[in-house]
């Protein structure tokens, strides 16, 4: 028999003496008082004799608790009741016997609709100059407990029946369809009025909406919302023959921008059912688009995969139907596709605990943004695009001393929230480039997906761990996937493969790669199983990739004809960097620059990213990487030029306090990008190839950043036309960000105020975002200070980081941004302590710094602070500053010398 004492329990996991099987949750939402009330009835399976029950509850004020069990015909009240942290401890006098059923009732309880973007929270939009409110949930990872008492752990699945009470002129939404909605008549709902007595004071302007019961699911996937929503609708017939109702909801003034996301959902939903060979179990799939959404579910997308009711920010799901902004279009389709993938991988089959987050996020990223995106939107080249979008950022993070394994222990709430970082999202599902994609490439995509289907079917409505997935793929491939992948998942970091040449071929060696060089011996003990994917060319000039070449030891020799072009990591499908001799890299660069090069787009992108990362780590000279880039100056592919532009911008940002080097780097950028601006112009013709559209946005932005006078003059003239006439026709969506930023940077008060008005007007999400970032580009000290003041007094919580991004990218305000964070730390911490934003604000405020003094001051400032909510981000930030210091010390002479020599040639 268990009598549970709080001091004897695991502080981070609930005891399993009882398990929930079903919840009846009633929620009354008052959007005028900005409060909610609730009542929860929970059906329990009793697993062992007990006198105690422990569940999660946070921030709820409640009155009554009672228990009915099969062993007692009357209700029991707890003899002891206490809250420790976010756990409710209940002790009863009568035994609750094992192998029996029980029912726990809690309520009524109440809480304010807060604005923390977590739990059941409020948001607003402007209508007739006044705020209009709505409410919605964001429960991942551990915030369902803020909305109703529950067993708030992913392993403890149950079914849910949601009842919502609201004003009759509002719309109620939840995971399942409503089966009943009626106007509330006082005195007509005896059971509800008993559970929530305040109903008796209501009049007939309220309604009751009852939703169908869900399949078994984890609490973090429960969702409901109430507000003045409108919708677009459609339906789709699935391969199983079912018709699924599809809707997308948002506030009325934004509805016209929702059609594209609805269309994407219709295209991808049946594809997942076909690929996984598992029927979509719900009768509908809604999307709710809101102005305020937490970043915990994804920094890059701001969306959440609630089963049957996806939620997300306007930037994640809305698109102006007339836009030429291909990046916005890509963001919408990858976000919608990613979240739909979760309906299977994450929702039907869920990770057992947050240690296995990558099973959810990595796979949804791989499926939604690469495999399915490649079927529906091949013009975006998702496999190559993913190298820029995810691979390089994740490798950069994983090369830091503060990195963690992909499968990382999450003992407490703070660590759970912090693993929602680029490493967890990108490291697991990195297109052609990271662990799951590398495995898919190695065993073959068809067999990989067959293995995933086996895994899902073995865990329907259940929970899984890493080994379960590997067993499914092993069954489909006949290979020992557990052995193959073990160190990739459980060990920190990834290798650099050093290639040396001999008479008969090549010798390759693996060592752990760090952003400051090869790891010290004590941190260089891991041996990974590395698919080398050796690309070589035969006598006819045809290239092939040997996918059987596997490095399973520290070093090994392979037969390769080195008289012809060759390259490791063909297709950039492996999770490693490749270090060649300077002579071989030079030969590879010459081959890569040929119009008929044997190296694919993915290969050339990988070469650029590898060479720059290896230079930063001190494993090759930065001048070697710049020679490679200079060789590629006639490149036509957008994705390769985008990789080059990003890396050159990174050098400018690193050497930002070295004026001569910055001037010379800008001259190099102008030589690369201004000719393309002259060729492509500033306007976006209808029906031109997606690559050209994206390339124009890239090269105009880079030329402006490199201070080309002609480009700046053109962009300012276009903004001036808008400012004086209100006509936006000369500001295409694909150039909004650079035009707004240029106007503010080279203008004054008038331009600043014009862009600020764009932020505050009802516009497309991308234009508002562009305007927020642009405000940080001003060079006027008074306007810089005004932007900081606006941040504290007027910015929405979810937009704070965008203003900060603009200010920290501005060399005039970069150090001031760090000082702003320090000066206002207490206020910022209090404002964001309940959501995931603090980690992004820390990195955004300090990561651009680059001197030993900066490092020491940053470390000292946080020395006496409680950093438990962002300690991983802080460690990564300090690593970043430290790596910049080393880079500057090591490579300034090499960079300066190469640039002077290049300018002499140019």
Short mmCIF file of C-alpha atoms in Angstrom, two decimals, residues 159-559:
data_model
loop_
_atom_site.label_atom_id
_atom_site.label_comp_id
_atom_site.label_asym_id
_atom_site.label_seq_id
_atom_site.Cartn_x
_atom_site.Cartn_y
_atom_site.Cartn_z
CA UNK A 159 -9.17 10.23 -23.99
CA UNK A 160 -10.65 13.72 -23.62
CA UNK A 161 -14.17 15.09 -23.86
CA UNK A 162 -14.18 18.88 -23.88
CA UNK A 163 -17.17 21.09 -23.06
CA UNK A 164 -16.86 24.83 -23.61
CA UNK A 165 -19.11 27.57 -22.24
CA UNK A 166 -18.80 30.99 -23.85
CA UNK A 167 -20.70 34.00 -25.07
CA UNK A 168 -23.01 33.00 -27.90
CA UNK A 169 -21.50 35.41 -30.45
CA UNK A 170 -18.08 33.72 -30.23
CA UNK A 171 -16.68 30.54 -31.77
CA UNK A 172 -15.48 27.53 -29.78
CA UNK A 173 -12.86 25.15 -31.18
CA UNK A 174 -11.19 21.98 -29.90
CA UNK A 175 -9.41 18.85 -31.11
CA UNK A 176 -12.60 17.10 -32.22
CA UNK A 177 -15.76 18.27 -34.00
CA UNK A 178 -18.62 19.67 -31.93
CA UNK A 179 -21.58 17.30 -31.67
CA UNK A 180 -23.80 19.72 -29.78
CA UNK A 181 -24.04 23.50 -29.47
CA UNK A 182 -26.97 25.21 -27.78
CA UNK A 183 -27.87 28.46 -26.11
CA UNK A 184 -27.60 28.24 -22.36
CA UNK A 185 -30.90 28.62 -20.53
CA UNK A 186 -30.39 29.30 -16.81
CA UNK A 187 -31.60 26.33 -14.74
CA UNK A 188 -31.54 23.93 -17.70
CA UNK A 189 -28.14 22.35 -17.08
CA UNK A 190 -28.28 20.89 -13.59
CA UNK A 191 -25.02 18.93 -13.78
CA UNK A 192 -23.02 21.81 -15.24
CA UNK A 193 -24.49 24.28 -12.76
CA UNK A 194 -23.57 21.98 -9.91
CA UNK A 195 -19.98 21.74 -11.13
CA UNK A 196 -19.63 25.46 -11.95
CA UNK A 197 -22.17 27.34 -9.77
CA UNK A 198 -21.37 30.72 -11.38
CA UNK A 199 -23.35 29.59 -14.43
CA UNK A 200 -26.57 30.33 -12.58
CA UNK A 201 -25.81 34.04 -12.79
CA UNK A 202 -25.54 33.98 -16.59
CA UNK A 203 -28.26 34.98 -19.04
CA UNK A 204 -29.20 33.56 -22.42
CA UNK A 205 -26.35 35.33 -24.22
CA UNK A 206 -24.10 32.34 -23.46
CA UNK A 207 -23.84 28.97 -25.17
CA UNK A 208 -22.57 25.45 -24.44
CA UNK A 209 -20.48 23.57 -27.00
CA UNK A 210 -19.76 19.86 -26.53
CA UNK A 211 -17.05 18.10 -28.53
CA UNK A 212 -16.65 14.46 -29.50
CA UNK A 213 -14.26 12.33 -27.46
CA UNK A 214 -10.68 12.16 -28.71
CA UNK A 215 -8.60 9.03 -29.28
CA UNK A 216 -6.03 8.33 -26.54
CA UNK A 217 -3.57 11.22 -26.53
CA UNK A 218 -1.05 13.08 -24.37
CA UNK A 219 -2.10 16.18 -22.47
CA UNK A 220 0.30 18.48 -24.35
CA UNK A 221 -1.76 17.89 -27.53
CA UNK A 222 -5.10 18.93 -26.04
CA UNK A 223 -6.32 22.23 -27.48
CA UNK A 224 -9.26 24.60 -27.31
CA UNK A 225 -9.93 28.19 -28.25
CA UNK A 226 -12.68 30.79 -28.00
CA UNK A 227 -13.03 34.00 -29.98
CA UNK A 228 -14.53 35.90 -32.92
CA UNK A 229 -13.04 33.58 -35.53
CA UNK A 230 -14.02 33.19 -39.18
CA UNK A 231 -12.99 30.31 -41.42
CA UNK A 232 -12.34 28.99 -44.91
CA UNK A 233 -13.21 25.36 -45.53
CA UNK A 234 -12.58 22.44 -47.84
CA UNK A 235 -12.42 18.65 -47.61
CA UNK A 236 -10.20 15.88 -48.90
CA UNK A 237 -10.77 12.21 -49.71
CA UNK A 238 -8.08 10.07 -48.16
CA UNK A 239 -6.52 6.90 -49.61
CA UNK A 240 -8.53 5.00 -46.97
CA UNK A 241 -11.73 6.36 -48.54
CA UNK A 242 -12.61 8.70 -45.66
CA UNK A 243 -13.58 12.31 -46.27
CA UNK A 244 -11.79 14.66 -43.88
CA UNK A 245 -13.19 18.13 -43.20
CA UNK A 246 -10.57 20.88 -43.43
CA UNK A 247 -10.89 24.40 -42.05
CA UNK A 248 -8.58 27.29 -41.31
CA UNK A 249 -9.69 29.87 -38.73
CA UNK A 250 -8.40 33.35 -38.00
CA UNK A 251 -9.74 36.79 -37.18
CA UNK A 252 -11.94 38.36 -39.89
CA UNK A 253 -9.49 40.93 -41.26
CA UNK A 254 -6.86 38.25 -41.95
CA UNK A 255 -9.02 35.56 -43.50
CA UNK A 256 -8.22 36.46 -47.11
CA UNK A 257 -4.58 35.48 -46.48
CA UNK A 258 -5.42 31.94 -45.29
CA UNK A 259 -6.25 30.14 -48.55
CA UNK A 260 -2.73 28.97 -49.40
CA UNK A 261 -2.23 27.22 -46.04
CA UNK A 262 -5.60 25.48 -46.49
CA UNK A 263 -4.58 24.34 -49.97
CA UNK A 264 -1.28 22.97 -48.65
CA UNK A 265 -3.07 21.01 -45.96
CA UNK A 266 -5.36 19.46 -48.55
CA UNK A 267 -2.38 18.39 -50.66
CA UNK A 268 -0.20 16.89 -47.94
CA UNK A 269 -2.69 15.15 -45.61
CA UNK A 270 -3.49 12.23 -47.96
CA UNK A 271 0.20 11.85 -48.83
CA UNK A 272 1.06 11.09 -45.20
CA UNK A 273 -1.68 8.49 -44.91
CA UNK A 274 -0.37 6.81 -48.06
CA UNK A 275 3.31 6.95 -47.04
CA UNK A 276 2.78 5.73 -43.46
CA UNK A 277 0.03 3.25 -44.39
CA UNK A 278 -1.80 4.27 -41.21
CA UNK A 279 -5.29 5.79 -41.43
CA UNK A 280 -5.78 9.35 -40.20
CA UNK A 281 -8.10 8.70 -37.25
CA UNK A 282 -9.87 12.05 -36.81
CA UNK A 283 -12.87 13.30 -38.78
CA UNK A 284 -11.43 16.83 -39.24
CA UNK A 285 -8.23 18.84 -39.21
CA UNK A 286 -8.45 22.55 -38.39
CA UNK A 287 -5.79 25.24 -38.30
CA UNK A 288 -6.15 28.30 -36.08
CA UNK A 289 -3.99 31.32 -36.97
CA UNK A 290 -3.37 33.85 -34.22
CA UNK A 291 -1.28 36.95 -33.57
CA UNK A 292 0.31 35.62 -30.38
CA UNK A 293 1.92 32.21 -30.17
CA UNK A 294 4.78 30.85 -28.10
CA UNK A 295 8.08 29.89 -29.71
CA UNK A 296 8.42 26.73 -27.61
CA UNK A 297 7.03 24.60 -30.38
CA UNK A 298 9.47 26.03 -32.85
CA UNK A 299 11.56 29.16 -32.96
CA UNK A 300 11.52 29.21 -36.73
CA UNK A 301 7.84 28.56 -37.31
CA UNK A 302 5.85 29.41 -34.18
CA UNK A 303 3.30 26.63 -34.70
CA UNK A 304 1.93 23.75 -32.65
CA UNK A 305 0.69 20.33 -33.77
CA UNK A 306 -2.36 19.94 -31.49
CA UNK A 307 -4.22 16.89 -32.74
CA UNK A 308 -7.05 18.06 -34.99
CA UNK A 309 -6.45 21.76 -34.18
CA UNK A 310 -3.08 23.03 -35.35
CA UNK A 311 -2.30 26.50 -34.02
CA UNK A 312 0.30 29.02 -35.08
CA UNK A 313 1.34 32.58 -35.70
CA UNK A 314 0.34 34.68 -38.67
CA UNK A 315 3.88 34.46 -40.07
CA UNK A 316 3.56 30.66 -40.06
CA UNK A 317 0.28 30.33 -41.96
CA UNK A 318 -0.83 33.53 -43.70
CA UNK A 319 0.21 34.60 -47.17
CA UNK A 320 -0.89 37.55 -49.27
CA UNK A 321 -2.37 35.88 -52.37
CA UNK A 322 -0.68 38.52 -54.56
CA UNK A 323 2.76 38.20 -52.95
CA UNK A 324 6.03 37.67 -54.75
CA UNK A 325 7.74 36.77 -51.46
CA UNK A 326 8.81 33.19 -52.15
CA UNK A 327 10.43 32.88 -48.72
CA UNK A 328 7.06 33.59 -47.10
CA UNK A 329 5.44 31.01 -49.36
CA UNK A 330 8.08 28.44 -48.46
CA UNK A 331 7.65 29.17 -44.77
CA UNK A 332 3.89 28.57 -44.95
CA UNK A 333 4.07 25.31 -46.86
CA UNK A 334 6.92 23.84 -44.79
CA UNK A 335 5.22 24.83 -41.53
CA UNK A 336 1.84 23.42 -42.50
CA UNK A 337 3.40 20.24 -43.87
CA UNK A 338 5.58 19.85 -40.74
CA UNK A 339 2.60 20.16 -38.40
CA UNK A 340 0.49 17.73 -40.45
CA UNK A 341 3.32 15.17 -40.28
CA UNK A 342 2.96 15.31 -36.49
CA UNK A 343 -0.61 14.02 -36.75
CA UNK A 344 1.06 10.62 -37.15
CA UNK A 345 4.57 10.96 -35.83
CA UNK A 346 4.03 12.53 -32.42
CA UNK A 347 0.27 12.36 -32.04
CA UNK A 348 -0.72 8.79 -32.96
CA UNK A 349 2.66 7.57 -31.72
CA UNK A 350 4.28 9.79 -29.11
CA UNK A 351 7.71 9.90 -27.47
CA UNK A 352 7.73 8.26 -24.06
CA UNK A 353 9.42 11.24 -22.40
CA UNK A 354 11.02 14.50 -23.49
CA UNK A 355 14.41 12.80 -23.77
CA UNK A 356 13.09 11.54 -27.11
CA UNK A 357 11.87 14.89 -28.43
CA UNK A 358 13.80 14.37 -31.65
CA UNK A 359 11.56 11.40 -32.46
CA UNK A 360 8.79 13.97 -32.83
CA UNK A 361 10.53 17.03 -34.15
CA UNK A 362 13.29 15.53 -36.23
CA UNK A 363 10.95 13.25 -38.08
CA UNK A 364 8.30 15.90 -38.72
CA UNK A 365 11.06 18.13 -40.07
CA UNK A 366 12.39 15.42 -42.36
CA UNK A 367 8.94 14.44 -43.64
CA UNK A 368 7.29 17.84 -43.75
CA UNK A 369 10.14 19.98 -45.02
CA UNK A 370 12.02 17.54 -47.23
CA UNK A 371 10.29 14.36 -48.38
CA UNK A 372 6.69 15.53 -48.74
CA UNK A 373 7.71 19.10 -49.60
CA UNK A 374 9.75 17.63 -52.45
CA UNK A 375 6.64 15.94 -53.82
CA UNK A 376 4.35 18.95 -53.55
CA UNK A 377 6.78 21.84 -54.17
CA UNK A 378 9.79 20.44 -56.06
CA UNK A 379 10.63 23.90 -57.47
CA UNK A 380 12.02 24.84 -54.03
CA UNK A 381 14.56 21.97 -54.16
CA UNK A 382 13.81 21.02 -50.54
CA UNK A 383 16.68 18.56 -50.15
CA UNK A 384 19.23 21.17 -51.12
CA UNK A 385 17.35 23.98 -49.39
CA UNK A 386 17.46 22.03 -46.16
CA UNK A 387 21.23 22.23 -46.06
CA UNK A 388 20.99 26.01 -45.64
CA UNK A 389 17.83 26.02 -43.56
CA UNK A 390 18.77 23.40 -40.99
CA UNK A 391 22.00 21.49 -41.48
CA UNK A 392 24.49 24.27 -41.16
CA UNK A 393 22.83 25.90 -38.15
CA UNK A 394 22.60 22.57 -36.35
CA UNK A 395 26.20 21.64 -37.12
CA UNK A 396 27.34 25.04 -35.89
CA UNK A 397 25.48 24.50 -32.62
CA UNK A 398 26.70 20.93 -32.27
CA UNK A 399 30.33 22.04 -32.70
CA UNK A 400 30.19 24.09 -29.50
CA UNK A 401 31.62 22.79 -26.20
CA UNK A 402 28.17 23.28 -24.64
CA UNK A 403 26.48 20.96 -27.14
CA UNK A 404 24.35 18.05 -25.97
CA UNK A 405 23.56 14.66 -27.53
CA UNK A 406 20.47 14.45 -29.72
CA UNK A 407 18.96 12.17 -27.09
CA UNK A 408 19.36 14.24 -23.95
CA UNK A 409 18.08 13.68 -20.44
CA UNK A 410 15.37 16.15 -19.43
CA UNK A 411 14.92 15.77 -15.70
CA UNK A 412 12.99 18.97 -14.98
CA UNK A 413 10.76 21.66 -16.46
CA UNK A 414 13.56 24.10 -17.24
CA UNK A 415 15.61 21.51 -19.13
CA UNK A 416 12.52 20.38 -21.08
CA UNK A 417 11.85 23.90 -22.32
CA UNK A 418 15.49 24.47 -23.26
CA UNK A 419 15.85 21.43 -25.51
CA UNK A 420 13.46 23.09 -27.96
CA UNK A 421 16.49 24.57 -29.70
CA UNK A 422 18.04 24.35 -33.13
CA UNK A 423 19.92 21.20 -32.16
CA UNK A 424 16.75 19.23 -31.37
CA UNK A 425 14.83 20.51 -34.38
CA UNK A 426 17.55 20.48 -37.00
CA UNK A 427 19.99 17.89 -35.78
CA UNK A 428 17.45 15.09 -36.02
CA UNK A 429 15.80 15.76 -39.36
CA UNK A 430 18.26 17.56 -41.54
CA UNK A 431 17.18 16.88 -45.09
CA UNK A 432 20.12 15.41 -46.98
CA UNK A 433 22.37 16.19 -44.12
CA UNK A 434 21.59 15.03 -40.63
CA UNK A 435 20.87 11.91 -38.66
CA UNK A 436 17.49 10.71 -39.87
CA UNK A 437 18.13 11.97 -43.39
CA UNK A 438 21.60 10.42 -43.38
CA UNK A 439 20.05 7.11 -42.34
CA UNK A 440 17.35 7.42 -45.00
CA UNK A 441 19.99 8.08 -47.62
CA UNK A 442 22.14 5.16 -46.44
CA UNK A 443 19.42 2.48 -46.37
CA UNK A 444 17.29 3.98 -49.16
CA UNK A 445 14.28 6.24 -48.70
CA UNK A 446 11.66 3.60 -49.56
CA UNK A 447 13.01 1.11 -47.06
CA UNK A 448 13.45 3.83 -44.47
CA UNK A 449 9.79 4.85 -44.78
CA UNK A 450 8.68 1.21 -44.68
CA UNK A 451 10.52 0.90 -41.38
CA UNK A 452 8.80 4.00 -40.07
CA UNK A 453 5.43 2.50 -40.99
CA UNK A 454 6.34 -0.67 -39.08
CA UNK A 455 7.25 1.46 -36.05
CA UNK A 456 4.00 3.46 -36.14
CA UNK A 457 1.85 0.34 -36.46
CA UNK A 458 3.64 -1.29 -33.52
CA UNK A 459 2.94 1.74 -31.31
CA UNK A 460 -0.52 2.90 -32.41
CA UNK A 461 -1.91 5.29 -29.77
CA UNK A 462 1.09 4.43 -27.64
CA UNK A 463 4.54 5.74 -26.84
CA UNK A 464 7.94 4.95 -28.27
CA UNK A 465 11.65 5.32 -27.61
CA UNK A 466 14.57 5.51 -30.01
CA UNK A 467 15.20 1.78 -30.11
CA UNK A 468 11.61 1.11 -31.19
CA UNK A 469 12.15 3.20 -34.33
CA UNK A 470 15.48 1.54 -35.06
CA UNK A 471 13.86 -1.90 -34.74
CA UNK A 472 11.21 -0.92 -37.27
CA UNK A 473 13.82 0.25 -39.78
CA UNK A 474 15.93 -2.86 -39.05
CA UNK A 475 12.94 -5.03 -39.89
CA UNK A 476 12.49 -3.22 -43.20
CA UNK A 477 16.17 -3.24 -44.20
CA UNK A 478 17.66 -6.36 -42.62
CA UNK A 479 20.44 -4.20 -41.13
CA UNK A 480 21.47 -3.62 -37.53
CA UNK A 481 20.28 -0.02 -37.26
CA UNK A 482 20.69 0.07 -33.47
CA UNK A 483 24.43 -0.51 -33.81
CA UNK A 484 24.76 1.79 -36.82
CA UNK A 485 23.08 4.78 -35.13
CA UNK A 486 23.95 4.35 -31.46
CA UNK A 487 26.80 6.84 -31.21
CA UNK A 488 25.12 9.39 -33.49
CA UNK A 489 22.25 9.61 -30.99
CA UNK A 490 23.91 9.05 -27.63
CA UNK A 491 27.23 10.87 -28.02
CA UNK A 492 27.95 14.58 -28.27
CA UNK A 493 29.12 16.09 -31.52
CA UNK A 494 30.06 14.83 -34.95
CA UNK A 495 33.30 14.10 -36.82
CA UNK A 496 35.52 15.90 -39.26
CA UNK A 497 36.85 13.47 -41.89
CA UNK A 498 40.44 14.29 -42.83
CA UNK A 499 41.40 13.08 -46.31
CA UNK A 500 44.99 12.37 -47.30
CA UNK A 501 46.05 10.89 -50.63
CA UNK A 502 48.33 7.99 -51.47
CA UNK A 503 49.40 6.12 -54.55
CA UNK A 504 46.44 3.72 -54.39
CA UNK A 505 43.72 6.04 -53.19
CA UNK A 506 42.84 7.90 -50.05
CA UNK A 507 43.26 7.50 -46.30
CA UNK A 508 40.46 8.96 -44.17
CA UNK A 509 40.49 9.66 -40.44
CA UNK A 510 37.70 10.75 -38.14
CA UNK A 511 38.01 13.08 -35.13
CA UNK A 512 35.40 15.03 -33.19
CA UNK A 513 34.96 18.46 -34.75
CA UNK A 514 34.73 21.58 -32.59
CA UNK A 515 34.24 25.16 -33.73
CA UNK A 516 37.71 25.92 -32.35
CA UNK A 517 39.45 22.87 -33.88
CA UNK A 518 39.74 19.12 -33.34
CA UNK A 519 38.66 18.10 -29.84
CA UNK A 520 41.22 17.42 -27.14
CA UNK A 521 42.07 13.70 -26.64
CA UNK A 522 39.78 13.26 -23.65
CA UNK A 523 36.84 14.55 -25.73
CA UNK A 524 37.88 12.75 -28.92
CA UNK A 525 37.10 9.15 -28.02
CA UNK A 526 33.90 8.56 -29.98
CA UNK A 527 34.06 6.45 -33.13
CA UNK A 528 31.05 7.03 -35.38
CA UNK A 529 29.82 4.74 -38.16
CA UNK A 530 30.25 7.19 -41.04
CA UNK A 531 28.67 6.66 -44.49
CA UNK A 532 31.36 8.24 -46.67
CA UNK A 533 29.35 8.43 -49.92
CA UNK A 534 32.49 8.65 -52.09
CA UNK A 535 31.73 10.50 -55.33
CA UNK A 536 34.09 9.64 -58.16
CA UNK A 537 34.26 10.01 -61.94
CA UNK A 538 34.85 7.16 -64.39
CA UNK A 539 36.71 7.28 -67.70
CA UNK A 540 33.60 8.42 -69.56
CA UNK A 541 33.21 11.39 -67.21
CA UNK A 542 30.16 9.94 -65.48
CA UNK A 543 29.98 10.45 -61.72
CA UNK A 544 28.83 7.79 -59.27
CA UNK A 545 28.46 7.67 -55.48
CA UNK A 546 29.67 4.62 -53.56
CA UNK A 547 27.12 4.36 -50.74
CA UNK A 548 28.61 1.17 -49.36
CA UNK A 549 31.78 2.88 -48.10
CA UNK A 550 31.44 2.96 -44.29
CA UNK A 551 34.10 4.23 -41.88
CA UNK A 552 33.70 2.23 -38.66
CA UNK A 553 37.11 2.85 -37.12
CA UNK A 554 39.43 5.77 -36.50
CA UNK A 555 41.05 5.57 -39.95
CA UNK A 556 40.86 3.46 -43.07
CA UNK A 557 42.09 3.38 -46.66
CA UNK A 558 39.85 3.32 -49.72
CA UNK A 559 40.73 2.78 -53.38
#
